[in-house]
GROMACS .gro file of C-alpha atoms in nm:
model
  426
    1MET     CA    1   0.422   1.252   6.995
    2ASN     CA    2   0.356   0.917   6.832
    3ASP     CA    3   0.550   0.800   6.528
    4SER     CA    4   0.361   0.474   6.492
    5PRO     CA    5   0.151   0.441   6.175
    6ALA     CA    6  -0.225   0.440   6.187
    7ALA     CA    7  -0.348   0.094   6.097
    8ALA     CA    8  -0.649   0.221   5.907
    9ARG     CA    9  -0.448   0.414   5.648
   10PRO     CA   10  -0.423   0.254   5.303
   11GLU     CA   11  -0.070   0.169   5.196
   12ASN     CA   12  -0.092   0.334   4.856
   13PRO     CA   13  -0.419   0.524   4.807
   14PRO     CA   14  -0.520   0.616   4.453
   15ALA     CA   15  -0.404   0.950   4.319
   16ALA     CA   16  -0.652   1.231   4.367
   17GLU     CA   17  -0.784   1.424   4.070
   18GLY     CA   18  -0.513   1.658   3.938
   19SER     CA   19  -0.237   1.476   4.126
   20ALA     CA   20   0.062   1.288   3.989
   21PRO     CA   21   0.055   0.906   3.990
   22PRO     CA   22   0.253   0.736   4.267
   23ARG     CA   23   0.612   0.644   4.188
   24THR     CA   24   0.822   0.373   4.348
   25LEU     CA   25   1.156   0.470   4.498
   26PRO     CA   26   1.446   0.244   4.601
   27GLY     CA   27   1.388   0.038   4.913
   28GLY     CA   28   1.018  -0.005   4.848
   29LEU     CA   29   0.936   0.358   4.934
   30VAL     CA   30   0.658   0.534   4.743
   31LEU     CA   31   0.631   0.901   4.650
   32ARG     CA   32   0.272   1.013   4.602
   33THR     CA   33   0.037   1.306   4.643
   34ALA     CA   34  -0.060   1.354   5.005
   35GLY     CA   35  -0.416   1.316   5.129
   36PRO     CA   36  -0.627   1.395   5.436
   37ALA     CA   37  -0.532   1.065   5.601
   38ASP     CA   38  -0.169   1.187   5.606
   39LEU     CA   39  -0.240   1.514   5.786
   40GLU     CA   40  -0.147   1.403   6.138
   41GLN     CA   41   0.173   1.227   6.036
   42ILE     CA   42   0.286   1.518   5.815
   43GLY     CA   43   0.222   1.761   6.099
   44GLU     CA   44   0.421   1.548   6.342
   45LEU     CA   45   0.710   1.517   6.098
   46LEU     CA   46   0.719   1.892   6.028
   47ALA     CA   47   0.706   1.975   6.398
   48ARG     CA   48   0.975   1.718   6.478
   49ARG     CA   49   1.218   1.838   6.210
   50GLY     CA   50   1.129   2.206   6.203
   51ASP     CA   51   0.901   2.406   6.428
   52ALA     CA   52   0.579   2.319   6.606
   53VAL     CA   53   0.393   2.591   6.413
   54ASP     CA   54   0.479   2.425   6.080
   55ALA     CA   55   0.203   2.169   6.131
   56LEU     CA   56  -0.059   2.444   6.144
   57ASP     CA   57   0.092   2.619   5.842
   58HIS     CA   58   0.073   2.298   5.641
   59ARG     CA   59  -0.289   2.241   5.738
   60LEU     CA   60  -0.380   2.596   5.637
   61VAL     CA   61  -0.237   2.529   5.290
   62VAL     CA   62  -0.376   2.185   5.214
   63GLU     CA   63  -0.722   2.259   5.351
   64ASP     CA   64  -0.752   2.576   5.144
   65PRO     CA   65  -0.937   2.516   4.815
   66GLU     CA   66  -0.691   2.730   4.616
   67ALA     CA   67  -0.398   2.505   4.709
   68GLY     CA   68  -0.544   2.178   4.831
   69TRP     CA   69  -0.386   1.840   4.883
   70GLU     CA   70  -0.250   1.834   4.527
   71SER     CA   71   0.008   2.092   4.639
   72CYS     CA   72   0.169   1.847   4.883
   73ALA     CA   73   0.359   1.522   4.828
   74VAL     CA   74   0.486   1.259   5.069
   75VAL     CA   75   0.723   0.967   5.062
   76VAL     CA   76   0.583   0.673   5.254
   77ASP     CA   77   0.732   0.352   5.387
   78GLY     CA   78   0.424   0.132   5.396
   79ASP     CA   79   0.178   0.358   5.572
   80ARG     CA   80   0.440   0.570   5.748
   81VAL     CA   81   0.510   0.923   5.616
   82VAL     CA   82   0.888   0.967   5.612
   83SER     CA   83   0.936   1.276   5.393
   84THR     CA   84   0.723   1.561   5.260
   85ALA     CA   85   0.728   1.883   5.056
   86THR     CA   86   0.473   2.139   4.943
   87LEU     CA   87   0.464   2.357   4.630
   88LEU     CA   88   0.302   2.699   4.653
   89ASP     CA   89   0.189   2.916   4.362
   90GLU     CA   90   0.351   3.259   4.336
   91VAL     CA   91   0.359   3.550   4.092
   92VAL     CA   92   0.680   3.740   4.026
   93ARG     CA   93   0.634   4.084   3.877
   94ILE     CA   94   0.918   4.231   3.673
   95GLY     CA   95   0.822   4.572   3.542
   96ASP     CA   96   0.475   4.523   3.402
   97VAL     CA   97   0.520   4.152   3.329
   98ARG     CA   98   0.375   3.899   3.572
   99LEU     CA   99   0.554   3.564   3.577
  100PRO     CA  100   0.382   3.253   3.715
  101ALA     CA  101   0.618   3.099   3.968
  102GLY     CA  102   0.644   2.826   4.228
  103GLN     CA  103   0.792   2.808   4.577
  104VAL     CA  104   0.880   2.489   4.760
  105GLU     CA  105   0.807   2.500   5.132
  106LEU     CA  106   0.747   2.273   5.431
  107VAL     CA  107   1.021   2.023   5.343
  108ALA     CA  108   1.108   1.761   5.604
  109THR     CA  109   1.251   1.410   5.620
  110ASP     CA  110   1.256   1.164   5.908
  111ARG     CA  111   1.611   1.141   6.043
  112ALA     CA  112   1.614   0.763   5.997
  113TYR     CA  113   1.557   0.812   5.622
  114GLU     CA  114   1.809   1.086   5.551
  115GLY     CA  115   2.074   1.030   5.286
  116ARG     CA  116   1.844   0.822   5.063
  117GLY     CA  117   1.762   1.088   4.804
  118LEU     CA  118   1.410   1.154   4.928
  119VAL     CA  119   1.437   1.534   4.914
  120ARG     CA  120   1.581   1.507   4.563
  121ALA     CA  121   1.283   1.296   4.458
  122LEU     CA  122   1.042   1.544   4.617
  123MET     CA  123   1.215   1.838   4.449
  124GLU     CA  124   1.178   1.660   4.115
  125TRP     CA  125   0.809   1.615   4.191
  126ALA     CA  126   0.779   1.984   4.281
  127HIS     CA  127   0.956   2.099   3.966
  128GLU     CA  128   0.743   1.872   3.747
  129ARG     CA  129   0.427   2.003   3.911
  130SER     CA  130   0.557   2.359   3.881
  131ALA     CA  131   0.613   2.312   3.507
  132ALA     CA  132   0.268   2.158   3.466
  133ARG     CA  133   0.118   2.466   3.632
  134GLY     CA  134   0.294   2.693   3.384
  135HIS     CA  135   0.554   2.833   3.620
  136VAL     CA  136   0.858   2.980   3.442
  137VAL     CA  137   1.065   3.035   3.757
  138GLN     CA  138   1.088   2.912   4.115
  139VAL     CA  139   1.185   3.111   4.423
  140MET     CA  140   1.247   2.999   4.779
  141ILE     CA  141   1.399   3.066   5.117
  142GLY     CA  142   1.624   2.778   5.212
  143ILE     CA  143   1.910   2.661   5.426
  144PRO     CA  144   2.253   2.773   5.301
  145TYR     CA  145   2.389   2.601   4.990
  146PHE     CA  146   2.164   2.293   5.009
  147TYR     CA  147   1.916   2.395   4.741
  148ARG     CA  148   2.191   2.483   4.497
  149LEU     CA  149   2.211   2.105   4.455
  150PHE     CA  150   1.870   2.124   4.286
  151GLY     CA  151   1.936   2.408   4.043
  152TYR     CA  152   1.870   2.707   4.268
  153GLU     CA  153   2.107   3.002   4.288
  154TYR     CA  154   2.122   3.303   4.516
  155ALA     CA  155   1.986   3.608   4.336
  156ILE     CA  156   1.762   3.849   4.533
  157ASP     CA  157   1.885   4.033   4.840
  158ILE     CA  158   1.694   3.993   5.165
  159PRO     CA  159   1.668   4.337   5.328
  160PRO     CA  160   1.824   4.384   5.670
  161ALA     CA  161   1.638   4.407   5.998
  162ARG     CA  162   1.732   4.711   6.206
  163THR     CA  163   1.662   4.782   6.569
  164VAL     CA  164   1.466   5.099   6.645
  165CYS     CA  165   1.452   5.335   6.940
  166ILE     CA  166   1.102   5.482   6.955
  167PRO     CA  167   1.072   5.829   7.112
  168ARG     CA  168   0.815   5.870   7.384
  169PRO     CA  169   0.505   6.027   7.226
  170ALA     CA  170   0.343   6.340   7.357
  171ALA     CA  171   0.027   6.279   7.557
  172ALA     CA  172  -0.267   6.235   7.324
  173HIS     CA  173  -0.628   6.135   7.339
  174GLY     CA  174  -0.796   5.926   7.072
  175GLY     CA  175  -0.606   5.898   6.746
  176PRO     CA  176  -0.502   5.590   6.548
  177VAL     CA  177  -0.563   5.246   6.694
  178LEU     CA  178  -0.345   4.935   6.645
  179ARG     CA  179  -0.549   4.615   6.632
  180ALA     CA  180  -0.527   4.261   6.500
  181ALA     CA  181  -0.620   4.226   6.134
  182LEU     CA  182  -0.950   4.066   6.045
  183PRO     CA  183  -1.062   3.884   5.727
  184ALA     CA  184  -1.254   4.199   5.628
  185ASP     CA  185  -0.922   4.389   5.624
  186VAL     CA  186  -0.765   4.176   5.349
  187PRO     CA  187  -0.859   4.411   5.059
  188ALA     CA  188  -0.704   4.703   5.247
  189LEU     CA  189  -0.395   4.498   5.334
  190ALA     CA  190  -0.351   4.392   4.971
  191GLY     CA  191  -0.395   4.750   4.854
  192LEU     CA  192  -0.136   4.883   5.098
  193GLN     CA  193   0.114   4.618   4.986
  194ALA     CA  194   0.050   4.690   4.619
  195ALA     CA  195   0.124   5.057   4.684
  196ALA     CA  196   0.439   4.971   4.881
  197GLN     CA  197   0.567   4.739   4.607
  198SER     CA  198   0.488   4.973   4.318
  199GLY     CA  199   0.829   5.134   4.342
  200PHE     CA  200   1.021   4.807   4.314
  201ASP     CA  201   1.147   4.661   3.985
  202VAL     CA  202   1.084   4.305   4.103
  203ALA     CA  203   0.802   4.219   4.341
  204ILE     CA  204   0.640   3.908   4.484
  205GLY     CA  205   0.318   3.976   4.671
  206HIS     CA  206   0.090   3.762   4.881
  207PRO     CA  207  -0.164   3.567   4.673
  208ALA     CA  208  -0.525   3.584   4.796
  209ALA     CA  209  -0.501   3.242   4.958
  210ARG     CA  210  -0.194   3.334   5.162
  211TRP     CA  211  -0.367   3.631   5.320
  212ARG     CA  212  -0.612   3.375   5.462
  213TRP     CA  213  -0.326   3.157   5.583
  214LEU     CA  214  -0.146   3.446   5.748
  215LEU     CA  215  -0.457   3.533   5.947
  216GLY     CA  216  -0.432   3.186   6.104
  217HIS     CA  217  -0.050   3.182   6.120
  218GLU     CA  218   0.117   3.156   6.463
  219ALA     CA  219   0.480   3.236   6.379
  220SER     CA  220   0.368   3.591   6.301
  221SER     CA  221   0.046   3.791   6.319
  222LEU     CA  222  -0.104   4.064   6.103
  223TRP     CA  223  -0.182   4.398   6.264
  224VAL     CA  224  -0.334   4.715   6.123
  225VAL     CA  225  -0.355   5.078   6.223
  226GLU     CA  226  -0.704   5.219   6.189
  227ARG     CA  227  -0.760   5.594   6.163
  228ASP     CA  228  -1.099   5.754   6.116
  229GLY     CA  229  -1.244   5.415   6.027
  230ALA     CA  230  -0.986   5.335   5.756
  231VAL     CA  231  -0.685   5.102   5.760
  232VAL     CA  232  -0.382   5.326   5.709
  233ALA     CA  233  -0.088   5.102   5.807
  234SER     CA  234  -0.010   4.735   5.854
  235GLY     CA  235   0.266   4.507   5.972
  236ARG     CA  236   0.349   4.145   6.024
  237ILE     CA  237   0.468   4.108   6.383
  238THR     CA  238   0.646   3.815   6.545
  239PRO     CA  239   0.581   3.699   6.901
  240PRO     CA  240   0.838   3.811   7.159
  241ASP     CA  241   1.152   3.600   7.120
  242ASP     CA  242   1.428   3.643   7.377
  243GLY     CA  243   1.276   3.982   7.451
  244GLY     CA  244   1.272   4.095   7.087
  245VAL     CA  245   0.991   4.165   6.840
  246LEU     CA  246   1.022   4.194   6.462
  247VAL     CA  247   0.799   4.414   6.247
  248ALA     CA  248   0.807   4.299   5.884
  249GLU     CA  249   0.621   4.378   5.562
  250ALA     CA  250   0.526   4.717   5.703
  251THR     CA  251   0.305   4.952   5.500
  252ALA     CA  252   0.162   5.295   5.566
  253VAL     CA  253  -0.016   5.570   5.378
  254ASP     CA  254   0.189   5.842   5.548
  255ALA     CA  255   0.457   5.897   5.811
  256ALA     CA  256   0.202   5.955   6.087
  257ALA     CA  257   0.048   5.613   6.021
  258ALA     CA  258   0.393   5.452   6.018
  259HIS     CA  259   0.480   5.613   6.350
  260ALA     CA  260   0.148   5.498   6.497
  261LEU     CA  261   0.224   5.141   6.390
  262LEU     CA  262   0.555   5.127   6.576
  263ARG     CA  263   0.428   5.312   6.880
  264GLY     CA  264   0.135   5.073   6.895
  265VAL     CA  265   0.369   4.773   6.884
  266ALA     CA  266   0.586   4.923   7.157
  267ALA     CA  267   0.282   4.984   7.377
  268ARG     CA  268   0.173   4.622   7.339
  269ARG     CA  269   0.522   4.484   7.397
  270PRO     CA  270   0.661   4.706   7.676
  271GLY     CA  271   1.031   4.655   7.733
  272ALA     CA  272   1.083   4.444   7.420
  273GLU     CA  273   1.358   4.530   7.173
  274ILE     CA  274   1.186   4.613   6.845
  275SER     CA  275   1.344   4.551   6.506
  276VAL     CA  276   1.202   4.647   6.168
  277VAL     CA  277   1.267   4.508   5.822
  278HIS     CA  278   1.404   4.794   5.615
  279ARG     CA  279   1.214   4.806   5.283
  280ALA     CA  280   1.410   5.092   5.128
  281GLY     CA  281   1.200   5.356   4.958
  282THR     CA  282   0.872   5.271   5.129
  283VAL     CA  283   0.680   5.510   5.353
  284PRO     CA  284   0.764   5.321   5.676
  285ALA     CA  285   1.134   5.296   5.589
  286ASP     CA  286   1.154   5.670   5.532
  287ALA     CA  287   0.946   5.751   5.839
  288TRP     CA  288   1.151   5.528   6.068
  289GLN     CA  289   1.492   5.631   5.935
  290GLU     CA  290   1.572   5.860   6.227
  291TRP     CA  291   1.461   5.595   6.479
  292ALA     CA  292   1.659   5.308   6.327
  293ASP     CA  293   2.004   5.180   6.411
  294ALA     CA  294   2.232   5.234   6.113
  295THR     CA  295   2.442   4.925   6.190
  296PRO     CA  296   2.488   4.735   5.862
  297GLN     CA  297   2.375   4.377   5.821
  298GLY     CA  298   2.638   4.132   5.942
  299ARG     CA  299   2.622   3.879   5.656
  300ALA     CA  300   2.480   3.830   5.309
  301GLU     CA  301   2.126   3.695   5.293
  302GLN     CA  302   1.951   3.620   4.967
  303TYR     CA  303   1.651   3.440   4.822
  304TYR     CA  304   1.711   3.147   4.593
  305VAL     CA  305   1.590   3.156   4.231
  306ARG     CA  306   1.573   2.866   3.983
  307ILE     CA  307   1.529   2.915   3.609
  308PRO     CA  308   1.421   2.584   3.452
  309ASP     CA  309   1.413   2.711   3.091
  310PRO     CA  310   1.607   3.033   3.015
  311ALA     CA  311   1.450   3.061   2.669
  312ALA     CA  312   1.096   3.050   2.807
  313LEU     CA  313   1.178   3.311   3.071
  314LEU     CA  314   1.358   3.545   2.831
  315ASP     CA  315   1.065   3.515   2.593
  316ARG     CA  316   0.822   3.622   2.864
  317LEU     CA  317   1.050   3.915   2.946
  318ARG     CA  318   1.065   4.053   2.590
  319PRO     CA  319   0.822   4.342   2.666
  320VAL     CA  320   1.035   4.443   2.964
  321LEU     CA  321   1.359   4.421   2.765
  322ALA     CA  322   1.211   4.624   2.480
  323GLY     CA  323   1.091   4.886   2.726
  324ARG     CA  324   1.437   4.915   2.879
  325LEU     CA  325   1.593   4.966   2.536
  326ALA     CA  326   1.341   5.236   2.453
  327ALA     CA  327   1.406   5.409   2.786
  328ALA     CA  328   1.778   5.407   2.705
  329GLY     CA  329   1.716   5.557   2.362
  330ILE     CA  330   1.801   5.235   2.181
  331ASP     CA  331   1.491   5.202   1.966
  332ARG     CA  332   1.637   4.930   1.748
  333PRO     CA  333   1.967   4.748   1.819
  334GLU     CA  334   2.202   4.714   1.522
  335ARG     CA  335   2.214   4.337   1.557
  336ASP     CA  336   2.031   4.048   1.720
  337VAL     CA  337   2.062   4.026   2.097
  338VAL     CA  338   2.262   3.718   2.195
  339VAL     CA  339   2.299   3.585   2.549
  340SER     CA  340   2.524   3.282   2.596
  341THR     CA  341   2.539   3.059   2.902
  342PHE     CA  342   2.834   2.885   2.734
  343GLY     CA  343   2.665   2.546   2.702
  344ALA     CA  344   2.377   2.708   2.511
  345HIS     CA  345   2.287   3.048   2.374
  346TYR     CA  346   1.968   3.248   2.328
  347ARG     CA  347   1.910   3.485   2.038
  348LEU     CA  348   1.644   3.755   2.036
  349PRO     CA  349   1.607   3.864   1.671
  350VAL     CA  350   1.570   4.234   1.607
  351THR     CA  351   1.263   4.284   1.390
  352ALA     CA  352   1.063   4.580   1.266
  353ASP     CA  353   0.823   4.515   1.555
  354GLY     CA  354   1.094   4.494   1.821
  355LEU     CA  355   1.254   4.188   1.979
  356GLY     CA  356   1.130   3.867   1.823
  357PRO     CA  357   1.072   3.528   1.989
  358VAL     CA  358   1.378   3.369   2.147
  359VAL     CA  359   1.573   3.121   1.935
  360THR     CA  360   1.779   2.866   2.129
  361GLY     CA  361   2.115   2.752   1.997
  362GLY     CA  362   2.399   2.530   2.106
  363THR     CA  363   2.735   2.588   2.271
  364MET     CA  364   2.878   2.938   2.229
  365GLN     CA  365   3.204   2.984   2.414
  366SER     CA  366   3.290   3.332   2.283
  367PRO     CA  367   2.973   3.542   2.242
  368GLY     CA  368   3.184   3.856   2.239
  369ALA     CA  369   3.269   3.770   1.880
  370VAL     CA  370   2.910   3.858   1.784
  371ARG     CA  371   2.898   4.138   2.043
  372GLY     CA  372   2.677   3.924   2.262
  373ALA     CA  373   2.680   3.868   2.637
  374ALA     CA  374   2.822   3.579   2.834
  375VAL     CA  375   2.654   3.476   3.157
  376ALA     CA  376   2.756   3.166   3.349
  377PRO     CA  377   2.437   2.963   3.404
  378ASP     CA  378   2.462   2.993   3.781
  379GLN     CA  379   2.468   3.373   3.742
  380LEU     CA  380   2.163   3.403   3.517
  381PRO     CA  381   1.917   3.438   3.810
  382ALA     CA  382   2.130   3.717   3.956
  383LEU     CA  383   2.141   3.892   3.619
  384LEU     CA  384   1.765   3.876   3.563
  385PHE     CA  385   1.644   3.939   3.919
  386GLY     CA  386   1.931   4.076   4.125
  387PRO     CA  387   2.075   4.407   4.245
  388HIS     CA  388   2.396   4.413   4.039
  389GLY     CA  389   2.285   4.408   3.677
  390MET     CA  390   2.524   4.344   3.392
  391ALA     CA  391   2.750   4.632   3.494
  392GLY     CA  392   2.789   4.505   3.849
  393LEU     CA  393   2.826   4.136   3.769
  394THR     CA  394   3.102   4.203   3.515
  395LYS     CA  395   3.303   4.350   3.803
  396LEU     CA  396   3.243   4.046   4.023
  397ARG     CA  397   3.255   3.750   3.784
  398PRO     CA  398   3.504   3.674   3.506
  399ASP     CA  399   3.239   3.454   3.341
  400VAL     CA  400   2.993   3.740   3.302
  401TYR     CA  401   3.075   3.997   3.034
  402ALA     CA  402   2.923   4.185   2.743
  403GLY     CA  403   3.055   4.249   2.394
  404ASP     CA  404   2.833   4.557   2.367
  405ARG     CA  405   2.830   4.716   2.711
  406PRO     CA  406   2.583   5.001   2.649
  407LEU     CA  407   2.331   4.757   2.500
  408PHE     CA  408   2.352   4.495   2.774
  409ASP     CA  409   2.378   4.748   3.056
  410ALA     CA  410   2.047   4.884   2.931
  411LEU     CA  411   1.890   4.540   2.890
  412PHE     CA  412   1.996   4.414   3.232
  413PRO     CA  413   2.016   4.697   3.486
  414PRO     CA  414   2.044   4.660   3.864
  415LEU     CA  415   1.702   4.578   4.006
  416ARG     CA  416   1.537   4.661   4.337
  417ALA     CA  417   1.330   4.370   4.463
  418ASP     CA  418   1.071   4.317   4.734
  419VAL     CA  419   0.957   3.968   4.828
  420LEU     CA  420   0.664   3.872   5.048
  421SER     CA  421   0.669   3.506   5.149
  422TYR     CA  422   0.482   3.265   5.375
  423TYR     CA  423   0.780   3.244   5.611
  424LEU     CA  424   0.981   3.544   5.719
  425PRO     CA  425   1.355   3.494   5.649
  426TYR     CA  426   1.460   3.622   5.994
   0.00000   0.00000   0.00000
């Protein structure tokens, strides 16, 4: 590994089309959009501070036309890359509403430059780019607590991984075949995941570009079960690590296909302990229930969510909120819907056509006086995306309550979520 800069690299190359202009940071450092000349240094930095496979993952992103170099930024000291981050495009589905979203990944800083605010500057870049791309929310997997410093809060549960004991199959000839996924399998993979996620209230799937990246990914590999010429199950499988293998993002059209997936993995990894990510309510989760260890997860694990503009997000969610009211038999609330985060409040007028556009107001310390709801700002992501809903959060947090419980319990119920991401959170 060589940390010395390449002499041929320009100190401050011009911004590429669609990229943000360079900005000067304290100490003469410069934050700018990354470019092809930075590829080697970024890869070395990511491998040095994270994992060797991160360099490949970064290259897969920036060399893909749907993401490109505009998705990555670096901080440079002269011609030396000392910090980097990448913003990925996501879509969060809530009910029938699809929310454009961003996810920050591949963040790394040279140890000699830590403590100088470089990650903060890169997060500001990412959030500005995210806003420019129309994202109304950001999600991420991140190290504990750290990203709360940048406006993220824990909101969506990460499902547990459970070890499985696979019964020895009866002797059989022919039957389903487990094989590595191919580019031609992507439509089938996407269709299986769409079916698996259809039962979840909140879902984040793999965009088309990420399917391409995952086919070249080394930290996990995509496998499919083929039966009678059709793909009937899939899974994302990690290499053996300390004797163990993880099967994540599993899908199947029926229990037989799910069983074939695990038996195929066991046959390819003889003697390895196999764990599966439990996506409750999916075909594989139901099929593997009797094979899985029932030991509960040892600690809380959640995805981060950031809401940059609550009014914009609530406005996008109006069709979902109206649908929840109708399902609860509340065709037209008696008064405007008011949600206060104490320092500000958001009013959804009740009109003849349903809930009107959100109106933002100032400080409202006691929304119960207008039979509104109070939600501490750091609990808003959990309310809108999480498993507790208004009813659950009011039991956990004194700064979450509702003046009209039936109304707000209907508007903000507990939600089941399923998140597919570039990196597995295990």
